[in-house]
Coordinates of C-alpha atoms and ligand atoms in Angstrom, one line a residue:
M1 CA 1.9 25.6 -14.4
A2 CA 2.0 26.4 -18.1
L3 CA 5.6 25.3 -18.1
L4 CA 4.5 22.1 -16.4
D5 CA 1.7 21.5 -19.0
F6 CA 4.2 22.1 -21.8
G7 CA 6.7 19.8 -20.3
L8 CA 4.2 17.1 -19.7
D9 CA 2.9 17.4 -23.3
K10 CA 6.4 17.0 -24.7
L11 CA 7.1 14.2 -22.3
S12 CA 3.8 12.5 -23.3
T13 CA 4.5 12.7 -27.0
S14 CA 8.0 11.3 -26.7
L15 CA 7.0 8.6 -24.3
G16 CA 4.0 7.8 -26.5
L17 CA 6.3 7.3 -29.5
L18 CA 8.7 5.3 -27.3
V19 CA 5.9 3.0 -26.0
T20 CA 4.5 2.4 -29.5
F21 CA 8.0 1.6 -30.7
L22 CA 8.5 -0.7 -27.8
A23 CA 5.2 -2.3 -28.5
I24 CA 6.2 -3.2 -32.1
L25 CA 9.5 -4.5 -30.8
L26 CA 7.7 -6.6 -28.2
F27 CA 5.4 -7.9 -30.8
R28 CA 8.3 -9.1 -32.9
R29 CA 10.3 -10.4 -30.0
R30 CA 7.5 -12.3 -28.2
N31 CA 7.9 -15.3 -30.5
Q32 CA 11.5 -15.7 -29.2
W33 CA 10.3 -16.0 -25.6
R34 CA 8.4 -19.0 -24.2
L35 CA 5.7 -17.3 -22.2
P36 CA 3.1 -19.1 -20.1
P37 CA -0.3 -19.6 -21.7
G38 CA -3.0 -17.0 -21.5
P39 CA -6.1 -15.7 -23.2
A40 CA -6.0 -14.6 -26.9
W41 CA -5.3 -10.9 -27.1
I42 CA -6.0 -8.0 -29.4
P43 CA -2.9 -6.0 -30.6
L44 CA -2.4 -2.8 -28.5
V45 CA -5.6 -3.4 -26.5
G46 CA -4.4 -6.7 -25.1
N47 CA -6.7 -8.5 -22.6
I48 CA -8.4 -5.4 -21.2
R49 CA -11.8 -6.8 -22.1
E50 CA -11.3 -9.8 -19.8
L51 CA -10.1 -7.7 -16.9
M52 CA -12.8 -5.1 -17.2
S53 CA -15.5 -7.8 -17.6
D54 CA -16.5 -7.3 -13.9
P55 CA -16.1 -4.2 -11.7
D56 CA -14.6 -6.5 -9.1
L57 CA -11.1 -7.4 -10.5
R58 CA -11.0 -10.5 -8.3
I59 CA -13.7 -12.2 -10.4
P60 CA -11.8 -12.2 -13.8
L61 CA -8.5 -13.0 -12.0
R62 CA -10.0 -16.1 -10.4
R63 CA -11.6 -17.1 -13.7
L64 CA -8.3 -16.7 -15.5
Q65 CA -6.4 -18.7 -12.9
K66 CA -9.0 -21.5 -13.2
K67 CA -8.6 -21.6 -16.9
Y68 CA -4.9 -21.1 -17.4
G69 CA -3.3 -22.3 -14.2
N70 CA -1.1 -20.7 -11.6
I71 CA 1.3 -18.9 -14.0
Y72 CA -0.3 -17.3 -17.0
T73 CA 0.3 -14.4 -19.4
L74 CA -2.0 -11.4 -19.9
Y75 CA -1.5 -8.5 -22.2
L76 CA -2.1 -5.1 -20.5
G77 CA -2.5 -3.1 -23.6
P78 CA 0.6 -4.2 -25.6
I79 CA 2.6 -5.1 -22.6
P80 CA 2.9 -8.9 -21.8
T81 CA 2.5 -9.4 -18.1
I82 CA 2.9 -12.6 -16.1
V83 CA 0.5 -13.3 -13.3
V84 CA 1.6 -15.7 -10.6
C85 CA -1.1 -17.3 -8.4
G86 CA -1.3 -19.6 -5.5
Y87 CA 1.1 -19.9 -2.5
D88 CA 3.3 -22.7 -4.0
A89 CA 4.1 -20.7 -7.2
I90 CA 4.6 -17.5 -5.2
R91 CA 6.9 -19.3 -2.7
E92 CA 8.9 -20.8 -5.6
I93 CA 9.4 -17.6 -7.4
F94 CA 9.4 -14.8 -4.8
I95 CA 10.9 -16.6 -1.8
K96 CA 13.1 -19.4 -3.1
R97 CA 14.2 -17.4 -6.2
G98 CA 13.5 -14.0 -4.7
I99 CA 16.8 -12.4 -5.7
E100 CA 16.1 -13.2 -9.4
F101 CA 12.7 -11.5 -9.2
S102 CA 13.4 -8.4 -7.1
D103 CA 13.5 -5.7 -9.8
R104 CA 10.6 -3.5 -10.9
P105 CA 9.6 -3.3 -14.5
A106 CA 10.6 0.0 -16.2
A107 CA 7.1 1.4 -16.5
S108 CA 5.4 -0.3 -13.6
L109 CA 3.8 2.7 -12.0
P110 CA 2.5 6.0 -13.3
V111 CA 4.4 7.4 -10.3
I112 CA 7.5 7.2 -12.4
L113 CA 6.2 10.1 -14.4
F114 CA 6.2 12.3 -11.3
N115 CA 9.4 11.2 -9.5
G116 CA 11.7 10.6 -12.5
G117 CA 12.0 6.9 -11.7
K118 CA 13.6 7.6 -8.3
G119 CA 12.3 6.9 -4.8
I120 CA 12.2 3.4 -3.3
T121 CA 9.1 1.6 -4.6
S122 CA 9.8 1.8 -8.3
V123 CA 13.6 1.5 -8.4
S124 CA 15.6 -1.7 -9.2
G125 CA 19.1 -3.2 -8.9
D126 CA 21.9 -1.6 -6.9
I127 CA 20.0 1.7 -6.3
W128 CA 17.1 -0.3 -4.7
K129 CA 19.4 -2.4 -2.6
K130 CA 21.3 0.6 -1.2
Q131 CA 18.3 2.8 -0.7
R132 CA 16.2 0.0 0.9
K133 CA 19.1 -0.9 3.3
F134 CA 19.6 2.7 4.2
I135 CA 15.9 3.3 4.8
L136 CA 15.4 0.2 6.9
V137 CA 18.5 0.9 9.1
T138 CA 17.6 4.5 9.6
L139 CA 14.0 4.0 10.4
R140 CA 15.0 1.1 12.7
N141 CA 17.2 3.6 14.6
F142 CA 14.2 5.8 15.0
G143 CA 12.2 2.9 16.5
F144 CA 10.6 1.3 13.5
G145 CA 9.3 -2.0 14.8
R146 CA 10.4 -1.2 18.3
S147 CA 8.7 0.5 21.2
K148 CA 10.7 3.7 20.8
L149 CA 8.2 4.8 18.2
E150 CA 5.3 3.9 20.4
D151 CA 5.1 7.3 22.2
K152 CA 4.8 9.1 18.9
I153 CA 2.1 6.7 17.6
Q154 CA 0.2 7.1 21.0
T155 CA 0.3 10.9 20.6
E156 CA -1.5 10.5 17.3
V157 CA -3.9 7.8 18.7
K158 CA -5.0 10.3 21.5
L159 CA -5.6 13.1 18.9
F160 CA -7.5 10.6 16.7
L161 CA -9.7 9.6 19.7
S162 CA -10.3 13.2 20.7
Q163 CA -11.3 14.1 17.2
I164 CA -13.8 11.3 17.2
E165 CA -15.0 12.3 20.7
T166 CA -15.8 15.8 19.5
L167 CA -18.0 14.4 16.7
N168 CA -20.4 13.5 19.5
Q169 CA -22.0 10.6 17.7
T170 CA -22.4 12.5 14.4
P171 CA -21.9 10.0 11.5
F172 CA -18.5 10.3 10.0
K173 CA -16.2 8.7 7.4
M174 CA -13.3 6.9 9.2
M175 CA -10.9 7.7 6.3
T176 CA -10.6 11.4 7.4
P177 CA -9.4 11.1 11.0
I178 CA -7.3 8.0 10.4
Q179 CA -5.5 9.4 7.4
T180 CA -4.4 12.4 9.5
G181 CA -3.3 10.1 12.3
V182 CA -1.1 7.7 10.3
G183 CA 0.1 10.5 7.9
N184 CA 1.4 12.2 11.0
V185 CA 3.2 9.1 12.3
I186 CA 5.2 9.1 9.0
S187 CA 5.7 12.9 9.5
H188 CA 7.3 12.3 12.9
L189 CA 9.7 9.8 11.3
V190 CA 10.5 11.8 8.2
F191 CA 10.2 15.5 9.2
G192 CA 10.6 15.1 13.0
G193 CA 7.2 16.8 13.7
H194 CA 3.6 16.5 13.0
F195 CA 1.0 18.7 11.4
I196 CA -2.1 20.1 13.1
H197 CA -5.2 18.4 11.9
N198 CA -6.4 21.2 9.6
D199 CA -3.0 22.4 8.3
S200 CA -3.7 23.3 4.6
R201 CA -0.3 22.1 3.5
F202 CA -0.9 18.7 5.1
I203 CA -4.3 18.5 3.5
Q204 CA -2.9 19.4 0.1
M205 CA -0.2 16.8 0.5
M206 CA -2.6 14.0 1.4
D207 CA -5.0 15.1 -1.4
G208 CA -2.1 14.8 -3.9
F209 CA -1.1 11.4 -2.7
E210 CA -4.7 10.1 -2.7
S211 CA -5.3 11.3 -6.3
L212 CA -2.1 9.8 -7.4
L213 CA -2.8 6.5 -5.8
H214 CA -6.3 6.3 -7.1
Y215 CA -5.1 7.2 -10.6
A216 CA -2.5 4.5 -10.3
S217 CA -4.9 1.9 -9.1
N218 CA -8.5 2.8 -9.5
G219 CA -9.3 0.1 -12.0
S220 CA -9.6 2.6 -14.8
L221 CA -8.6 1.8 -18.3
V222 CA -5.4 3.6 -17.8
T223 CA -4.3 1.2 -15.1
F224 CA -4.5 -1.7 -17.5
M225 CA -3.5 0.2 -20.6
P226 CA -0.8 2.6 -19.5
I227 CA -0.3 3.7 -23.0
L228 CA -3.5 5.7 -22.7
R229 CA -1.8 8.1 -20.3
F230 CA -0.2 9.7 -23.4
F231 CA -3.6 10.6 -24.8
P232 CA -3.7 14.3 -25.8
G233 CA -5.5 16.8 -23.5
D234 CA -6.3 15.7 -20.0
F235 CA -8.9 13.1 -20.7
F236 CA -7.6 10.8 -17.9
G237 CA -6.9 13.6 -15.4
I238 CA -3.1 13.1 -15.4
K239 CA -2.2 16.7 -15.8
N240 CA -4.4 17.6 -12.9
I241 CA -2.6 15.1 -10.7
A242 CA 0.8 16.4 -12.0
K243 CA -0.3 19.9 -10.8
K244 CA -1.2 18.5 -7.4
M245 CA 2.0 16.6 -7.2
Q246 CA 4.0 19.7 -8.0
V247 CA 2.5 21.4 -4.9
V248 CA 3.5 18.3 -2.9
K249 CA 7.1 18.3 -4.3
D250 CA 7.5 22.1 -3.6
F251 CA 6.4 21.5 0.0
V252 CA 8.7 18.5 0.5
N253 CA 11.6 20.5 -1.0
E254 CA 10.8 23.4 1.3
L255 CA 11.1 21.0 4.3
I256 CA 14.3 19.5 3.0
E257 CA 15.8 23.0 2.6
E258 CA 14.8 23.9 6.2
H259 CA 16.5 20.7 7.4
V260 CA 19.7 21.5 5.4
K261 CA 19.8 25.0 6.9
K262 CA 19.6 23.8 10.5
F263 CA 21.5 20.6 10.0
D264 CA 23.6 19.6 13.0
E265 CA 25.6 16.3 12.7
G266 CA 25.5 15.8 16.5
N267 CA 21.7 16.0 16.5
I268 CA 20.1 13.6 13.9
E269 CA 16.4 13.8 14.7
D270 CA 14.6 12.4 11.8
F271 CA 14.9 10.6 8.4
I272 CA 15.8 13.8 6.5
D273 CA 18.6 14.6 8.9
A274 CA 20.0 11.1 8.6
F275 CA 19.9 11.3 4.8
I276 CA 21.7 14.7 4.8
S277 CA 24.3 13.2 7.0
E278 CA 24.7 10.3 4.5
M279 CA 24.9 12.9 1.7
K280 CA 27.9 14.5 3.4
K281 CA 29.7 11.1 3.8
Q282 CA 29.1 9.8 0.2
N283 CA 31.6 10.4 -2.5
D284 CA 30.5 8.3 -5.4
G285 CA 30.7 11.0 -8.0
E286 CA 28.1 10.4 -10.8
N287 CA 26.8 7.2 -9.1
N288 CA 26.0 9.0 -5.9
I289 CA 22.4 8.1 -5.0
F290 CA 22.5 10.1 -1.7
T291 CA 21.6 13.5 -3.2
K292 CA 18.6 15.9 -2.7
E293 CA 17.2 14.7 -6.0
Y294 CA 16.9 11.2 -4.6
L295 CA 15.7 12.3 -1.1
A296 CA 12.4 14.0 -2.2
P297 CA 11.0 11.0 -4.1
I298 CA 11.9 8.7 -1.2
I299 CA 10.0 10.9 1.2
M300 CA 7.0 10.9 -1.2
D301 CA 7.1 7.1 -1.5
L302 CA 7.2 6.6 2.2
F303 CA 4.1 8.8 2.6
I304 CA 2.3 7.2 -0.3
A305 CA 3.1 3.6 0.7
G306 CA 2.6 4.3 4.4
T307 CA -0.5 6.4 4.7
E308 CA -3.2 5.3 2.3
T309 CA -2.5 1.5 3.0
T310 CA -2.9 1.7 6.7
S311 CA -5.8 4.2 6.6
T312 CA -7.7 2.0 4.2
T313 CA -7.2 -1.0 6.4
V314 CA -8.4 0.8 9.5
T315 CA -11.4 2.0 7.5
W316 CA -12.2 -1.6 6.5
A317 CA -11.8 -2.5 10.2
S318 CA -14.4 0.1 11.2
F319 CA -16.7 -1.5 8.6
Y320 CA -16.4 -4.9 10.1
L321 CA -16.8 -3.5 13.7
A322 CA -20.0 -1.7 12.7
T323 CA -21.5 -4.7 10.9
R324 CA -20.4 -7.4 13.4
P325 CA -21.4 -6.3 16.9
D326 CA -20.7 -9.8 18.2
I327 CA -17.1 -9.7 17.1
Q328 CA -16.8 -6.1 18.4
S329 CA -18.0 -7.0 21.9
Q330 CA -15.6 -10.0 22.0
I331 CA -12.7 -7.6 21.2
F332 CA -13.9 -5.1 23.8
E333 CA -14.3 -7.8 26.5
E334 CA -10.8 -9.0 25.8
I335 CA -9.4 -5.5 26.1
K336 CA -11.4 -4.8 29.3
A337 CA -10.1 -8.1 30.9
I338 CA -6.5 -7.7 30.0
V339 CA -5.8 -3.9 29.7
G340 CA -8.8 -2.4 31.6
I341 CA -10.4 0.9 30.5
E342 CA -8.2 3.4 32.4
R343 CA -5.0 3.3 30.2
L344 CA -4.7 2.8 26.4
P345 CA -3.6 -0.6 25.1
S346 CA 0.2 -0.6 24.6
L347 CA 2.5 -2.6 22.4
Q348 CA 3.3 -4.8 25.5
D349 CA -0.3 -5.9 25.4
M350 CA -0.2 -6.9 21.8
H351 CA 0.7 -10.6 22.4
S352 CA -1.9 -11.0 25.1
L353 CA -4.8 -9.5 23.1
V354 CA -5.0 -12.6 20.8
Y355 CA -8.5 -12.1 19.6
T356 CA -7.9 -8.4 18.8
E357 CA -4.8 -9.3 16.8
A358 CA -6.8 -12.1 15.1
F359 CA -9.4 -9.6 14.2
I360 CA -6.8 -7.3 12.6
M361 CA -5.3 -10.2 10.7
E362 CA -8.8 -11.2 9.4
V363 CA -9.3 -7.5 8.3
L364 CA -6.0 -7.6 6.4
R365 CA -6.9 -10.9 4.8
M366 CA -10.4 -9.9 3.8
S367 CA -9.7 -6.4 2.7
N368 CA -6.5 -7.5 0.9
I369 CA -5.9 -3.9 -0.2
L370 CA -3.2 -4.7 -2.7
I371 CA -4.7 -7.6 -4.5
I372 CA -2.0 -7.9 -7.1
S373 CA 0.7 -6.4 -4.9
V374 CA 3.2 -4.2 -6.8
S375 CA 4.6 -5.5 -10.0
H376 CA 8.0 -7.2 -10.0
A377 CA 10.4 -8.1 -12.8
P378 CA 13.2 -10.6 -13.3
V379 CA 16.7 -9.1 -13.0
T380 CA 17.9 -11.3 -15.9
D381 CA 16.3 -13.6 -18.4
V382 CA 14.9 -16.5 -16.4
W383 CA 13.2 -19.9 -16.8
I384 CA 10.2 -20.8 -14.6
R385 CA 8.6 -24.2 -14.9
G386 CA 9.6 -24.5 -18.5
Y387 CA 8.7 -20.9 -19.5
H388 CA 11.3 -18.4 -20.6
I389 CA 10.7 -14.9 -19.3
P390 CA 12.9 -12.0 -20.3
K391 CA 14.6 -9.6 -18.0
G392 CA 12.4 -6.6 -17.0
M393 CA 9.1 -8.2 -17.9
Q394 CA 6.2 -7.2 -15.7
I395 CA 5.1 -9.9 -13.1
F396 CA 2.1 -9.5 -10.9
P397 CA 2.0 -11.6 -7.7
D398 CA -1.7 -12.3 -7.3
I399 CA -2.0 -12.0 -3.5
N400 CA -5.7 -12.4 -3.7
S401 CA -5.3 -15.9 -5.1
V402 CA -3.6 -16.9 -1.8
L403 CA -5.7 -14.9 0.7
S404 CA -8.9 -16.2 -0.8
D405 CA -7.8 -19.8 -1.5
P406 CA -10.5 -22.2 -0.2
A407 CA -7.8 -25.0 0.0
V408 CA -5.9 -22.8 2.6
W409 CA -8.8 -21.1 4.5
G410 CA -11.7 -23.5 4.1
D411 CA -14.3 -20.7 4.1
P412 CA -12.4 -17.7 2.8
Q413 CA -15.6 -15.7 2.0
N414 CA -16.6 -15.6 5.7
F415 CA -15.2 -12.9 8.1
R416 CA -14.0 -15.2 10.9
P417 CA -11.1 -14.0 13.2
E418 CA -11.1 -17.3 15.0
R419 CA -9.2 -18.9 12.0
F420 CA -6.1 -17.2 13.4
V421 CA -6.5 -18.6 16.9
S422 CA -5.3 -22.1 17.9
G423 CA -7.2 -24.5 20.0
E424 CA -4.9 -23.5 22.9
G425 CA -5.8 -19.8 22.4
S426 CA -2.5 -18.6 20.9
L427 CA -2.2 -16.6 17.6
L428 CA -1.7 -18.6 14.4
T429 CA 0.1 -17.0 11.5
P430 CA -0.1 -19.4 8.5
D431 CA 2.7 -19.0 5.8
E432 CA -0.1 -18.1 3.4
F433 CA -1.0 -15.0 5.3
I434 CA 0.7 -12.5 2.9
P435 CA -1.1 -9.2 2.9
F436 CA 2.3 -7.5 3.0
F437 CA 3.6 -9.9 0.4
T438 CA 6.7 -11.9 1.1
G439 CA 10.3 -12.5 0.0
R440 CA 13.1 -9.9 -0.6
R441 CA 10.9 -7.1 -1.8
N442 CA 8.1 -7.4 0.8
C443 CA 6.5 -4.4 2.4
L444 CA 9.2 -2.3 4.0
G445 CA 6.8 -0.8 6.5
E446 CA 5.1 -4.0 7.8
S447 CA 6.3 -3.7 11.3
L448 CA 5.2 -0.1 11.5
A449 CA 1.8 -0.9 10.0
R450 CA 1.3 -3.8 12.4
M451 CA 2.1 -1.4 15.4
E452 CA -0.2 1.3 14.0
L453 CA -3.1 -1.1 13.3
F454 CA -2.9 -2.5 16.7
L455 CA -2.7 0.8 18.6
F456 CA -5.3 2.7 16.6
I457 CA -7.9 -0.2 16.4
S458 CA -7.6 -1.5 20.0
A459 CA -7.9 2.1 21.4
L460 CA -10.9 2.8 19.1
V461 CA -12.8 -0.3 20.4
Q462 CA -11.7 0.4 24.0
R463 CA -13.2 3.9 24.0
F464 CA -16.1 3.7 21.5
E465 CA -18.8 1.4 20.3
I466 CA -18.8 1.6 16.5
M467 CA -22.2 1.4 14.8
P468 CA -23.9 2.3 11.5
P469 CA -25.7 5.6 11.5
E470 CA -29.0 5.6 13.4
G471 CA -31.7 3.7 11.5
E472 CA -29.3 2.6 8.8
T473 CA -27.7 -0.7 8.0
L474 CA -24.4 -1.3 6.4
D475 CA -23.8 -4.2 4.0
I476 CA -20.7 -5.5 2.3
K477 CA -22.3 -5.3 -1.1
D478 CA -22.8 -1.5 -0.7
V479 CA -19.1 -0.8 0.0
D480 CA -17.1 -3.5 -1.8
G481 CA -15.8 -3.4 -5.3
I482 CA -13.8 -0.2 -6.2
F483 CA -10.5 -1.4 -7.3
G484 CA -7.9 -2.0 -9.8
G485 CA -4.7 -2.6 -7.8
T486 CA -6.0 -1.2 -4.5
H487 CA -9.1 -2.5 -2.8
A488 CA -10.6 0.4 -0.9
P489 CA -14.2 0.4 0.3
K490 CA -16.7 2.9 -1.3
P491 CA -17.2 5.8 1.2
F492 CA -19.5 4.9 4.1
Y493 CA -20.6 6.5 7.3
I494 CA -20.3 5.1 10.9
R495 CA -21.1 6.4 14.4
A496 CA -18.9 6.2 17.4
I497 CA -20.6 6.1 20.8
S498 CA -18.4 6.8 23.8
R499 CA -18.4 3.8 26.1
Q500 CA -17.8 6.0 29.1
A501 CA -20.7 8.3 28.3
K502 CA -22.9 5.2 27.6
E503 CA -22.1 3.7 31.0
M504 CA -22.9 7.0 32.8
N505 CA -26.4 7.2 31.2
Ligands
HEM601 C1 -1.8 -2.2 6.1 C2 -0.8 -1.5 5.7 C3 0.1 -2.0 4.5 C4 0.0 -3.0 3.6 C5 -1.1 -4.0 3.5 C6 1.2 -2.9 2.8 C7 1.4 -3.8 1.7 C8 2.5 -3.7 0.9 C9 2.7 -4.6 -0.3 C10 1.8 -5.7 -0.7 C11 3.8 -4.1 -0.9 C12 4.4 -4.7 -2.2 C13 5.5 -5.7 -2.0 C14 6.0 -6.1 -3.3 O1 6.8 -5.4 -4.0 O2 5.7 -7.2 -3.8 C15 4.3 -3.0 -0.2 C16 5.5 -2.3 -0.5 C17 6.0 -1.3 0.3 N1 5.5 -0.8 1.4 FE1 3.8 -1.4 2.4 N2 2.0 -1.9 3.2 C18 1.4 -1.3 4.3 C19 1.9 -0.3 5.0 C20 3.1 0.3 4.8 C21 3.7 1.3 5.7 C22 3.1 1.9 7.0 C23 4.9 1.7 5.1 C24 5.8 2.8 5.7 C25 6.8 3.2 5.3 C26 5.0 1.0 3.8 C27 6.1 1.1 3.0 C28 6.2 0.3 1.8 C29 7.3 0.5 0.9 C30 8.4 1.6 0.9 C31 7.1 -0.5 -0.1 C32 8.0 -0.8 -1.3 C33 9.2 -1.7 -0.9 C34 10.2 -1.9 -2.0 O3 9.9 -1.6 -3.2 O4 11.3 -2.4 -1.7 N3 4.0 0.1 3.7 N4 3.5 -2.8 0.9

């Protein structure tokens, strides 16, 4: 660990100098660009004051959009950042001109510090294209988005239900059982197996990812002023996260080595096997991106992107179930009428359970867990609506400006699943429904997430009635408002009453 601390200190100092140098360079070059308008900014601090003016990031974002329009410039510390709001501008930039805006900025995520800029989420250009194609094809072969994967998800759904059953109505936080459930679905795909619920390595891995994600997006000063991560000592807890991530990396590397030892070309069982097989085929010399050094960061990215997001969404769903018994009973009645209560809902039922799906979509819209998505960057210097934006500049798609737009939804502040149901009773998916974003760099795991959300949530409502703890009430103002980039609820407790036991009493 001492070595790690020393390495990180050296890295911090060099990166700190580099960032300061870049900031000066940016300051000089900014006059050559023609950036969209934005609030006045203070050198090095930028517009942090505006962004931190309310603990709910959505408030300053909406205020800035109103004042400066749908494309404006903000300074995150010294870094100029373009914010794109509203569906029209998002469609124009990320769909119609998606190829031009498919890179990531060089320092978009603190994750880069820990994976050396590899993986899938933070890479750009040819590496991104090749890796994304390989990941999608491989995961599709393992049933991503098709019913082949359903059995594995259902195994986890059953374990999740039995874990809740054993709680026997004791109040619990949904995040714990659901994180294990969806984390294990990724484990099936990546490692070809799952962890038992109290496996310490699994717990450590999830803890590492959670800390990293919260550091990257907890609305702290560091999120908006990345330069602060080079602050001496461990004021912002970065070294602590680096230690946790080292444990995760060691564990992932251990699993890779196990796979390398037992590799059998005729028996490709999971993502690691498929990657090793590709490693053996590739012969690109120095440009080879199918090496063990690339594999571990991809695995970590798949876990980070695929676990926390889905678990947070199910946790939000449990909040809306507990606070809206009217909606919960409508979902249950639909499941009872179409699926019954003997077997679990399956993917074949997905299209018939329209209200259940509409509920899930409304949870995704309201919870909007990635309010400013993940930052993009232009692949070359570009012009947008008369503005000149240089290659590599950070661009945030403001998803929240679309999912909460009164011109699109009428009453965006109300939780109303019916908005996704047509007069004829079929499911409506407006173009503006973009919780997974859109265009070429949209969420790679959307189909898996939609399968998981449906199978876990419908089974939960079929088997249990979700309520606040006895004698307590839950209110949105008590749970809403922890976020920078990620919108997770503050921890809250719920109770699950077995419907079967209730009927027998
Ligand atoms: C409710 C669940 C989820 C939500 C709301 C969500 C949302 C998003 C969003 C908004 C992005 C950023 C797109 C952009 O760059 O603009 C993203 C990227 C990504 N997501 Fe998801 N996601 C979810 C679940 C998953 C799952 C289950 C996986 C599983 C593998 C996954 C893997 C990824 C990856 C790898 C990326 C980066 C793609 C790239 O850079 O090319 N996500 N997701």
